């Protein structure tokens, strides 16, 4: 399809004439500027750039007729879209577009992702909104996902393209599926919707006086239906660092972390869910030789769960009991203890044409002593303020009064510097922000991957 558009002679400029800059270069050379070799090279270089600029074709499809599209997608290969869907003009600001394509995604129960394409009409298409969904599988490679996204994007634009002069140059083809390629129904699934995953990794690094290595692994199993969500997962990691401080002294620091959890949730309609979680973990940093917690949880969603890719406001409450065996005696003179806790989380998120926002507030308490608590608020946003100007920020702040696990023993300075042990604190603050401003040509259809290493 793209090749057909490029073959139209009307989109190529007439035979090139010498631009004024070239005339000046040639005339100047005839008058004796060739005596200066460096000046001649400079003029020829400028004239070549000007000539190349003069030969630049108009955006593919013709800027007067091709549909102007603003693609708002964080997981899309833009170069692939520009190459393969060359029947539209890609603009870099939604205010210049006739169609704003907003793409959001969520993980599916099978380990893939569900991509929701909202085609939002602007200008003469204002008020029109179409929605398509593409679902990838966990086993899909990057190229398969990329082609699936492109196919959905192209299909969704057809109703808009039909209202432009380019409609008579669009052809649609259909490929019938082989019998063996037909998607199986859930009833035919030999795994009964269960998805398993196993992973492992390692890292080794060395210098003349420093060596470190790390090994880790994970395993998970999950099953997701409209009514139930079940997941079992575990992961662990061991780290060791060796530093030769001098010829007779070597410092060795080790840490280990292990976590395993089982969670099950039951849907109670489009607004409520109920579940429970069991967690087992061990952590050098948090002075836990072994900790086991379990308890029920309930969640309420203000908006229906089916709208979660675009907007979601939820209130989550959990009550659980925790049994902890410590590696070292704590500042409260404990080597082990059993405590009852409760947790309340309010979170909200939205993805809209103007940008995205996510906020949360969390409170947790030990019921034996309400003074032992943690309060945390945070969130982030990315907003298009004016044409080309984007601002983003993320941050969180926490009041920390629940560190009952702190070791009473002195922590070596080396473990503090390596963040192998947690220090006592009353608060924690994190803030990250930035902005970007883009200006220039509103069109950006050309793909040129040459010499990426120098750009």
Coordinates of N, CA and C in Angstrom, one line a residue, residues 225-451:
X225 N -9.6 -15.8 35.3 CA -10.9 -15.9 34.6 C -11.7 -14.7 34.9
X226 N -12.9 -14.5 34.4 CA -13.7 -13.4 34.7 C -14.1 -13.4 36.2
X227 N -14.2 -14.5 36.8 CA -14.6 -14.6 38.2 C -13.5 -14.8 39.2
X228 N -12.4 -15.4 38.8 CA -11.4 -15.8 39.7 C -10.0 -15.3 39.2
X229 N -9.1 -15.0 40.2 CA -7.7 -14.7 39.9 C -6.9 -15.4 41.0
X230 N -6.0 -16.3 40.5 CA -5.2 -17.1 41.4 C -3.8 -17.0 41.0
X231 N -2.9 -16.8 41.9 CA -1.5 -16.7 41.6 C -0.6 -17.2 42.7
X232 N 0.4 -18.0 42.3 CA 1.5 -18.4 43.2 C 2.8 -18.0 42.6
X233 N 3.6 -17.3 43.4 CA 4.9 -16.8 42.9 C 5.9 -16.8 44.0
X234 N 7.2 -17.0 43.6 CA 8.3 -17.0 44.5 C 9.5 -16.5 43.8
X235 N 10.4 -15.8 44.5 CA 11.7 -15.4 44.0 C 12.7 -15.2 45.1
X236 N 14.0 -15.4 44.7 CA 15.0 -15.3 45.7 C 16.3 -14.7 45.1
X237 N 17.2 -14.2 45.9 CA 18.5 -13.7 45.4 C 19.5 -13.7 46.5
X238 N 20.7 -14.1 46.1 CA 21.9 -14.1 47.0 C 23.0 -13.2 46.4
X239 N 23.5 -12.3 47.2 CA 24.6 -11.4 46.8 C 25.8 -11.5 47.7
X240 N 27.0 -11.5 47.0 CA 28.2 -11.5 47.8 C 29.2 -10.5 47.2
X241 N 29.8 -9.6 48.0 CA 30.8 -8.7 47.6 C 32.1 -8.9 48.4
X242 N 33.3 -8.9 47.7 CA 34.6 -9.0 48.4 C 35.4 -7.8 48.0
X243 N 36.0 -7.2 49.0 CA 36.9 -6.0 48.8 C 38.2 -6.3 49.5
X244 N 39.3 -6.2 48.8 CA 40.6 -6.3 49.4 C 41.1 -5.0 49.8
X245 N 41.0 -4.7 51.1 CA 41.3 -3.3 51.6 C 42.8 -3.1 51.6
X246 N 43.6 -4.1 51.9 CA 45.0 -4.1 51.8 C 45.6 -5.5 51.6
X247 N 46.9 -5.7 51.7 CA 47.4 -7.0 51.5 C 47.0 -8.0 52.5
X248 N 46.6 -7.6 53.7 CA 46.3 -8.5 54.8 C 44.8 -8.5 55.2
X249 N 44.0 -7.6 54.6 CA 42.6 -7.5 55.1 C 41.6 -7.6 53.9
X250 N 40.6 -8.4 54.0 CA 39.6 -8.6 53.0 C 38.2 -8.5 53.6
X251 N 37.4 -7.6 53.1 CA 36.1 -7.4 53.6 C 35.1 -8.2 52.7
X252 N 34.2 -9.0 53.4 CA 33.2 -9.8 52.7 C 31.8 -9.4 53.2
X253 N 30.9 -9.0 52.3 CA 29.5 -8.7 52.6 C 28.6 -9.5 51.8
X254 N 27.6 -10.1 52.5 CA 26.6 -11.0 51.9 C 25.2 -10.6 52.3
X255 N 24.3 -10.9 51.4 CA 22.9 -10.6 51.7 C 22.0 -11.6 50.9
X256 N 20.9 -11.9 51.5 CA 19.9 -12.9 50.9 C 18.5 -12.4 51.1
X257 N 17.7 -12.6 50.1 CA 16.3 -12.3 50.1 C 15.5 -13.4 49.4
X258 N 14.4 -13.7 50.1 CA 13.5 -14.7 49.5 C 12.1 -14.3 49.8
X259 N 11.2 -14.5 48.8 CA 9.8 -14.2 49.0 C 8.9 -15.2 48.2
X260 N 7.9 -15.6 48.9 CA 6.9 -16.5 48.2 C 5.5 -16.1 48.7
X261 N 4.6 -16.1 47.7 CA 3.2 -15.6 48.1 C 2.2 -16.4 47.3
X262 N 1.0 -16.5 47.9 CA -0.1 -17.1 47.3 C -1.3 -16.2 47.4
X263 N -2.0 -15.8 46.3 CA -3.1 -14.9 46.4 C -4.3 -15.5 45.6
X264 N -5.5 -15.2 46.1 CA -6.7 -15.6 45.4 C -7.7 -14.5 45.5
X265 N -8.4 -14.2 44.4 CA -9.4 -13.1 44.5 C -10.6 -13.6 43.7
X266 N -11.8 -13.2 44.3 CA -13.1 -13.6 43.7 C -13.8 -12.3 43.3
X267 N -14.2 -12.2 42.0 CA -15.0 -11.1 41.5 C -16.4 -11.1 42.1
X268 N -16.8 -10.0 42.6 CA -18.2 -9.8 43.1 C -19.0 -8.8 42.2
X269 N -18.8 -8.8 40.9 CA -19.4 -7.9 40.0 C -18.4 -6.9 39.5
X270 N -18.9 -5.8 38.9 CA -18.0 -4.8 38.3 C -17.4 -3.8 39.3
X271 N -17.8 -3.9 40.6 CA -17.3 -2.9 41.6 C -16.6 -3.5 42.8
X272 N -16.9 -4.8 43.1 CA -16.4 -5.4 44.3 C -15.5 -6.6 44.0
X273 N -14.5 -6.9 44.9 CA -13.7 -8.1 44.8 C -13.3 -8.5 46.2
X274 N -13.2 -9.8 46.5 CA -12.8 -10.3 47.8 C -11.7 -11.3 47.6
X275 N -10.7 -11.4 48.5 CA -9.6 -12.3 48.4 C -8.9 -12.5 49.6
X276 N -7.8 -13.2 49.5 CA -6.9 -13.5 50.6 C -5.5 -13.7 50.1
X277 N -4.5 -13.5 51.0 CA -3.1 -13.6 50.6 C -2.3 -14.2 51.7
X278 N -1.4 -15.1 51.3 CA -0.4 -15.7 52.2 C 1.0 -15.4 51.7
X279 N 1.9 -14.9 52.6 CA 3.2 -14.5 52.2 C 4.3 -15.0 53.2
X280 N 5.3 -15.5 52.6 CA 6.5 -16.1 53.3 C 7.7 -15.4 52.8
X281 N 8.5 -14.7 53.7 CA 9.7 -14.0 53.2 C 10.8 -14.1 54.2
X282 N 12.0 -13.8 53.7 CA 13.3 -13.7 54.5 C 14.1 -12.6 53.9
X283 N 14.7 -11.8 54.7 CA 15.4 -10.6 54.2 C 16.5 -10.2 55.2
X284 N 17.7 -10.1 54.7 CA 18.9 -9.6 55.5 C 18.7 -8.2 55.8
X285 N 18.2 -7.4 54.8 CA 18.1 -5.9 55.0 C 17.1 -5.6 56.1
X286 N 16.0 -6.4 56.2 CA 15.0 -6.1 57.2 C 15.0 -7.0 58.4
X287 N 16.2 -7.7 58.6 CA 16.5 -8.5 59.8 C 15.4 -9.6 60.0
X288 N 15.0 -10.2 58.9 CA 14.0 -11.3 59.0 C 14.7 -12.6 58.6
X289 N 14.7 -13.5 59.6 CA 15.2 -14.8 59.3 C 14.0 -15.6 58.6
X290 N 12.8 -15.4 59.1 CA 11.6 -15.9 58.4 C 10.4 -15.2 58.9
X291 N 9.5 -14.8 58.0 CA 8.3 -14.1 58.3 C 7.2 -14.7 57.5
X292 N 6.0 -14.9 58.2 CA 4.9 -15.5 57.5 C 3.6 -14.7 57.9
X293 N 2.9 -14.3 56.9 CA 1.7 -13.4 57.1 C 0.6 -14.0 56.3
X294 N -0.7 -13.8 56.8 CA -1.9 -14.2 56.0 C -3.1 -13.4 56.5
X295 N -4.0 -13.2 55.6 CA -5.2 -12.5 56.0 C -6.1 -12.2 54.8
X296 N -7.4 -11.9 55.1 CA -8.4 -11.6 54.0 C -8.2 -10.1 53.6
X297 N -8.8 -9.8 52.4 CA -8.8 -8.5 51.8 C -10.1 -8.3 51.0
X298 N -10.5 -7.0 50.9 CA -11.6 -6.6 50.1 C -11.3 -5.3 49.3
X299 N -11.9 -5.2 48.2 CA -11.6 -4.0 47.3 C -12.9 -3.5 46.7
X300 N -13.0 -2.2 46.6 CA -14.2 -1.5 46.0 C -13.7 -0.6 44.9
X301 N -14.2 -0.7 43.7 CA -13.8 0.2 42.6 C -15.0 1.1 42.2
X302 N -14.7 2.4 42.3 CA -15.8 3.4 42.0 C -16.3 3.2 40.5
X303 N -15.4 3.1 39.6 CA -15.7 2.9 38.2 C -15.7 1.4 37.9
X304 N -16.5 0.9 37.0 CA -16.5 -0.5 36.6 C -15.1 -1.0 36.2
X305 N -14.8 -2.2 36.6 CA -13.4 -2.7 36.3 C -13.1 -2.7 34.8
X306 N -14.2 -2.8 34.0 CA -14.0 -2.9 32.5 C -13.4 -1.5 32.0
X307 N -13.4 -0.5 32.8 CA -12.9 0.8 32.4 C -11.5 1.1 32.9
X308 N -10.9 0.0 33.4 CA -9.6 0.2 34.2 C -8.5 0.7 33.3
X309 N -8.5 0.5 32.0 CA -7.4 0.9 31.2 C -7.4 2.4 31.0
X310 N -8.5 3.1 31.2 CA -8.6 4.5 31.0 C -8.8 5.3 32.3
X311 N -9.5 4.7 33.3 CA -9.7 5.4 34.6 C -10.0 4.3 35.6
X312 N -9.5 4.6 36.9 CA -9.7 3.6 37.9 C -9.5 4.3 39.3
X313 N -10.5 4.1 40.2 CA -10.3 4.6 41.5 C -10.8 3.5 42.5
X314 N -9.8 3.0 43.3 CA -10.1 1.8 44.1 C -9.8 2.1 45.6
X315 N -10.6 1.4 46.5 CA -10.3 1.4 47.9 C -10.1 0.0 48.3
X316 N -8.9 -0.3 48.9 CA -8.4 -1.6 49.2 C -8.2 -1.7 50.8
X317 N -8.7 -2.8 51.4 CA -8.5 -3.0 52.8 C -8.1 -4.4 53.1
X318 N -7.1 -4.6 54.0 CA -6.6 -5.9 54.3 C -6.3 -6.0 55.8
X319 N -6.7 -7.1 56.4 CA -6.4 -7.4 57.8 C -5.6 -8.7 57.8
X320 N -4.4 -8.7 58.4 CA -3.5 -9.9 58.4 C -2.7 -10.0 59.7
X321 N -2.3 -11.3 59.9 CA -1.5 -11.6 61.1 C -0.1 -12.0 60.6
X322 N 1.0 -11.6 61.3 CA 2.3 -11.8 60.9 C 3.1 -12.5 62.0
X323 N 3.8 -13.5 61.7 CA 4.7 -14.2 62.6 C 6.1 -14.0 62.1
X324 N 7.0 -13.4 62.9 CA 8.4 -13.0 62.5 C 9.4 -13.7 63.4
X325 N 10.4 -14.3 62.8 CA 11.6 -14.8 63.5 C 12.8 -13.9 63.0
X326 N 13.5 -13.2 63.9 CA 14.5 -12.2 63.6 C 15.9 -12.9 63.5
X327 N 16.7 -12.3 62.6 CA 18.1 -12.8 62.6 C 18.9 -12.3 63.8
X328 N 18.6 -11.1 64.2 CA 19.3 -10.6 65.4 C 18.2 -9.9 66.3
X329 N 18.5 -9.8 67.6 CA 17.6 -9.2 68.6 C 17.3 -7.8 68.2
X330 N 16.0 -7.4 68.3 CA 15.6 -6.1 67.8 C 15.8 -5.0 68.9
X331 N 15.5 -3.8 68.6 CA 15.6 -2.7 69.5 C 14.5 -2.8 70.6
X332 N 13.5 -3.6 70.3 CA 12.5 -3.8 71.4 C 12.7 -5.1 72.1
X333 N 14.0 -5.6 72.0 CA 14.4 -6.8 72.8 C 13.6 -8.1 72.4
X334 N 13.3 -8.2 71.1 CA 12.6 -9.3 70.6 C 13.4 -10.2 69.6
X335 N 13.3 -11.5 69.7 CA 13.9 -12.4 68.8 C 12.9 -13.0 67.9
X336 N 11.6 -12.9 68.3 CA 10.5 -13.4 67.6 C 9.2 -12.8 68.1
X337 N 8.2 -12.6 67.3 CA 6.9 -12.1 67.7 C 5.8 -12.3 66.7
X338 N 4.6 -12.2 67.2 CA 3.4 -12.4 66.3 C 2.5 -11.1 66.5
X339 N 2.2 -10.5 65.3 CA 1.5 -9.2 65.4 C 0.3 -9.2 64.4
X340 N -0.7 -8.5 64.7 CA -1.9 -8.3 63.9 C -1.8 -6.9 63.3
X341 N -2.0 -6.8 61.9 CA -1.8 -5.5 61.2 C -3.1 -5.3 60.3
X342 N -3.3 -4.0 60.0 CA -4.3 -3.7 59.0 C -3.7 -2.7 58.0
X343 N -4.3 -2.7 56.8 CA -3.7 -1.9 55.7 C -4.9 -1.3 54.9
X344 N -4.8 0.0 54.6 CA -5.9 0.6 53.8 C -5.2 1.4 52.7
X345 N -5.6 1.2 51.4 CA -5.0 1.9 50.3 C -6.0 2.5 49.4
X346 N -5.9 3.8 49.1 CA -6.8 4.4 48.2 C -5.9 4.8 47.0
X347 N -6.3 4.4 45.8 CA -5.5 4.7 44.6 C -6.4 5.2 43.5
X348 N -5.8 6.0 42.6 CA -6.6 6.5 41.4 C -5.6 6.7 40.3
X349 N -6.1 6.4 39.1 CA -5.3 6.6 37.9 C -6.2 6.9 36.7
X350 N -5.7 7.6 35.8 CA -6.4 8.0 34.6 C -5.5 8.2 33.4
X351 N -5.9 7.8 32.3 CA -5.1 8.0 31.0 C -6.1 8.7 30.1
X352 N -5.8 9.9 29.8 CA -6.7 10.7 28.9 C -5.9 11.4 27.8
X353 N -6.6 12.0 26.8 CA -5.9 12.7 25.8 C -4.9 13.8 26.3
X354 N -5.3 14.4 27.4 CA -4.4 15.5 27.9 C -3.2 15.0 28.6
X355 N -3.1 13.7 28.9 CA -2.0 13.1 29.7 C -2.4 12.0 30.6
X356 N -1.6 11.7 31.6 CA -2.0 10.6 32.5 C -1.6 11.0 33.9
X357 N -2.3 10.4 34.9 CA -2.1 10.8 36.3 C -2.3 9.5 37.1
X358 N -1.5 9.4 38.2 CA -1.7 8.3 39.2 C -1.4 8.8 40.5
X359 N -2.2 8.5 41.5 CA -2.0 8.9 42.9 C -2.4 7.8 43.8
X360 N -1.9 7.8 45.0 CA -2.2 6.8 46.0 C -2.0 7.3 47.4
X361 N -2.7 6.8 48.3 CA -2.5 7.0 49.7 C -2.6 5.7 50.5
X362 N -1.7 5.5 51.4 CA -1.6 4.2 52.1 C -1.4 4.4 53.6
X363 N -2.1 3.6 54.4 CA -2.0 3.7 55.9 C -2.0 2.2 56.4
X364 N -1.0 1.9 57.2 CA -0.9 0.6 57.9 C -0.6 0.8 59.3
X365 N -1.2 -0.1 60.2 CA -1.1 0.0 61.6 C -0.9 -1.4 62.2
X366 N -0.1 -1.5 63.3 CA 0.0 -2.6 64.2 C -1.1 -2.4 65.2
X367 N -2.0 -3.4 65.3 CA -3.2 -3.2 66.2 C -2.8 -3.3 67.7
X368 N -1.7 -3.9 68.1 CA -1.3 -3.9 69.5 C -0.8 -2.5 69.9
X369 N -0.4 -1.7 69.0 CA 0.2 -0.4 69.3 C 0.0 0.5 68.1
X370 N -1.0 1.4 68.1 CA -1.3 2.2 66.9 C -0.2 3.2 66.6
X371 N 0.6 3.5 67.6 CA 1.8 4.4 67.4 C 2.7 3.8 66.4
X372 N 2.7 2.4 66.2 CA 3.5 1.7 65.2 C 2.8 1.7 63.9
X373 N 3.0 2.7 63.1 CA 2.2 2.8 61.9 C 3.1 3.4 60.7
X374 N 2.5 3.4 59.6 CA 3.2 4.0 58.4 C 2.1 4.7 57.6
X375 N 2.4 5.9 57.2 CA 1.5 6.7 56.4 C 2.2 7.2 55.1
X376 N 1.7 7.0 54.0 CA 2.4 7.2 52.7 C 1.4 7.8 51.7
X377 N 1.8 8.8 51.0 CA 1.1 9.4 49.9 C 2.1 9.6 48.7
X378 N 1.6 9.5 47.5 CA 2.4 9.7 46.4 C 1.7 9.7 45.1
X379 N 2.4 9.8 44.0 CA 1.8 9.8 42.7 C 2.6 10.5 41.7
X380 N 2.1 10.5 40.5 CA 2.8 11.1 39.4 C 1.9 11.5 38.3
X381 N 2.3 12.3 37.4 CA 1.5 12.7 36.3 C 2.4 13.2 35.1
X382 N 1.8 13.1 33.9 CA 2.4 13.7 32.7 C 1.4 14.4 32.0
X383 N 1.6 15.7 31.8 CA 0.5 16.6 31.2 C 1.1 17.4 30.0
X384 N 0.3 17.5 29.0 CA 0.6 18.4 27.9 C 0.1 19.7 28.2
X385 N 0.9 20.7 28.5 CA 0.5 22.0 29.0 C 0.0 22.8 27.8
X386 N 0.9 23.1 26.9 CA 0.6 23.8 25.6 C 1.2 23.0 24.5
X387 N 1.1 23.5 23.3 CA 1.6 22.8 22.1 C 3.1 22.5 22.3
X388 N 3.5 21.2 22.3 CA 4.9 20.8 22.3 C 5.5 20.8 23.7
X389 N 4.8 21.3 24.8 CA 5.4 21.4 26.1 C 4.7 20.3 27.0
X390 N 5.5 19.4 27.5 CA 5.1 18.4 28.4 C 5.8 18.5 29.7
X391 N 5.1 18.2 30.8 CA 5.7 18.3 32.1 C 5.3 17.0 32.8
X392 N 6.3 16.4 33.5 CA 6.0 15.2 34.3 C 6.7 15.2 35.6
X393 N 6.0 14.6 36.6 CA 6.5 14.5 38.0 C 6.0 13.3 38.7
X394 N 6.9 12.7 39.5 CA 6.5 11.6 40.3 C 7.2 11.8 41.7
X395 N 6.5 11.5 42.7 CA 7.0 11.6 44.1 C 6.2 10.9 45.1
X396 N 6.8 10.7 46.3 CA 6.1 10.1 47.4 C 6.8 10.6 48.7
X397 N 6.0 10.6 49.7 CA 6.5 10.9 51.1 C 5.8 10.0 52.1
X398 N 6.6 9.5 53.0 CA 6.1 8.6 54.0 C 6.5 8.9 55.4
X399 N 5.6 8.8 56.3 CA 5.9 8.9 57.8 C 6.1 7.4 58.3
X400 N 7.2 7.1 58.8 CA 7.6 5.7 59.1 C 7.7 5.6 60.6
X401 N 6.8 4.8 61.2 CA 6.9 4.5 62.7 C 6.7 3.1 63.0
X402 N 6.9 2.2 62.0 CA 6.6 0.8 62.2 C 7.8 -0.1 62.0
X403 N 9.0 0.4 62.3 CA 10.2 -0.4 62.1 C 10.5 -1.2 63.4
X404 N 9.7 -2.1 63.7 CA 9.9 -3.0 64.9 C 10.9 -4.0 64.6
X405 N 11.4 -4.1 63.4 CA 12.4 -5.2 63.1 C 13.9 -4.7 63.2
X406 N 14.1 -3.4 63.5 CA 15.5 -2.9 63.6 C 16.3 -3.7 64.5
X407 N 17.6 -4.0 64.1 CA 18.5 -4.7 65.0 C 19.0 -3.8 66.1
X408 N 19.2 -4.4 67.3 CA 19.7 -3.7 68.4 C 21.3 -3.6 68.3
X409 N 21.9 -4.5 67.5 CA 23.3 -4.5 67.4 C 23.8 -3.4 66.5
X410 N 25.0 -3.0 66.7 CA 25.6 -2.0 65.8 C 25.8 -2.5 64.4
X411 N 25.4 -1.7 63.4 CA 25.5 -2.1 62.0 C 26.8 -1.7 61.5
X412 N 27.6 -2.6 60.9 CA 28.9 -2.2 60.3 C 28.7 -1.1 59.3
X413 N 29.7 -0.2 59.2 CA 29.6 0.9 58.2 C 29.6 0.4 56.8
X414 N 30.3 -0.7 56.6 CA 30.3 -1.3 55.2 C 28.9 -1.7 54.8
X415 N 28.1 -2.3 55.7 CA 26.7 -2.7 55.4 C 25.8 -1.5 55.2
X416 N 26.1 -0.4 55.9 CA 25.3 0.8 55.6 C 25.6 1.4 54.3
X417 N 26.9 1.4 53.9 CA 27.2 2.0 52.6 C 26.7 1.1 51.4
X418 N 26.7 -0.2 51.6 CA 26.2 -1.1 50.6 C 24.7 -1.3 50.7
X419 N 24.0 -0.6 51.6 CA 22.5 -0.7 51.8 C 22.1 -2.1 52.0
X420 N 22.9 -2.9 52.8 CA 22.6 -4.2 53.1 C 21.7 -4.3 54.4
X421 N 21.7 -3.2 55.2 CA 20.9 -3.2 56.4 C 20.1 -1.9 56.4
X422 N 18.9 -2.0 56.9 CA 18.0 -0.9 57.0 C 18.3 -0.1 58.3
X423 N 18.4 1.2 58.1 CA 18.6 2.1 59.3 C 17.3 2.7 59.8
X424 N 17.2 3.1 61.0 CA 16.0 3.7 61.6 C 15.8 5.1 60.9
X425 N 14.5 5.4 60.7 CA 14.2 6.7 60.1 C 12.7 7.0 60.5
X426 N 12.4 8.3 60.5 CA 11.1 8.8 60.7 C 10.3 9.1 59.5
X427 N 11.0 9.3 58.4 CA 10.3 9.7 57.1 C 11.2 9.2 55.9
X428 N 10.5 9.3 54.8 CA 11.2 9.0 53.5 C 10.6 9.9 52.5
X429 N 11.4 10.5 51.6 CA 10.9 11.4 50.6 C 11.6 11.1 49.3
X430 N 10.8 11.1 48.2 CA 11.4 10.9 46.9 C 10.6 11.8 45.9
X431 N 11.4 12.4 45.0 CA 10.8 13.3 44.0 C 11.6 13.3 42.7
X432 N 10.9 13.2 41.7 CA 11.5 13.2 40.3 C 10.6 14.0 39.4
X433 N 11.1 15.0 38.7 CA 10.3 15.8 37.8 C 11.2 16.2 36.5
X434 N 10.5 16.6 35.5 CA 11.1 17.0 34.3 C 10.2 17.6 33.3
X435 N 10.7 18.1 32.2 CA 9.8 18.7 31.2 C 10.5 18.6 29.8
X436 N 9.8 18.7 28.8 CA 10.3 18.7 27.4 C 9.5 19.7 26.6
X437 N 10.2 20.3 25.7 CA 9.5 21.2 24.7 C 10.0 20.9 23.3
X438 N 9.1 20.7 22.4 CA 9.4 20.4 21.0 C 8.8 21.5 20.1
X439 N 9.5 21.9 19.1 CA 9.0 22.9 18.2 C 9.6 22.6 16.8
X440 N 9.0 23.2 15.8 CA 9.4 22.9 14.4 C 8.3 22.4 13.6
X441 N 8.7 21.6 12.5 CA 7.7 21.1 11.6 C 6.7 20.2 12.4
X442 N 5.4 20.3 12.0 CA 4.4 19.4 12.7 C 4.4 18.0 12.1
X443 N 5.0 17.8 10.9 CA 5.0 16.5 10.3 C 6.3 15.8 10.5
X444 N 6.1 14.5 10.7 CA 7.3 13.6 11.0 C 7.1 12.2 10.4
X445 N 7.1 12.1 9.1 CA 6.8 10.9 8.4 C 8.1 10.1 8.0
X446 N 9.2 10.8 7.9 CA 10.4 10.1 7.3 C 11.1 9.3 8.3
X447 N 11.5 8.1 7.9 CA 12.3 7.2 8.7 C 13.7 7.0 8.1
X448 N 14.7 7.3 8.8 CA 16.1 7.2 8.4 C 17.0 6.6 9.5
X449 N 17.2 5.3 9.5 CA 17.9 4.7 10.6 C 19.4 4.7 10.4
X450 N 20.0 5.4 9.5 CA 21.4 5.3 9.2 C 22.3 5.9 10.3
X451 N 23.3 5.1 10.7 CA 24.3 5.6 11.6 C 23.7 6.0 13.0

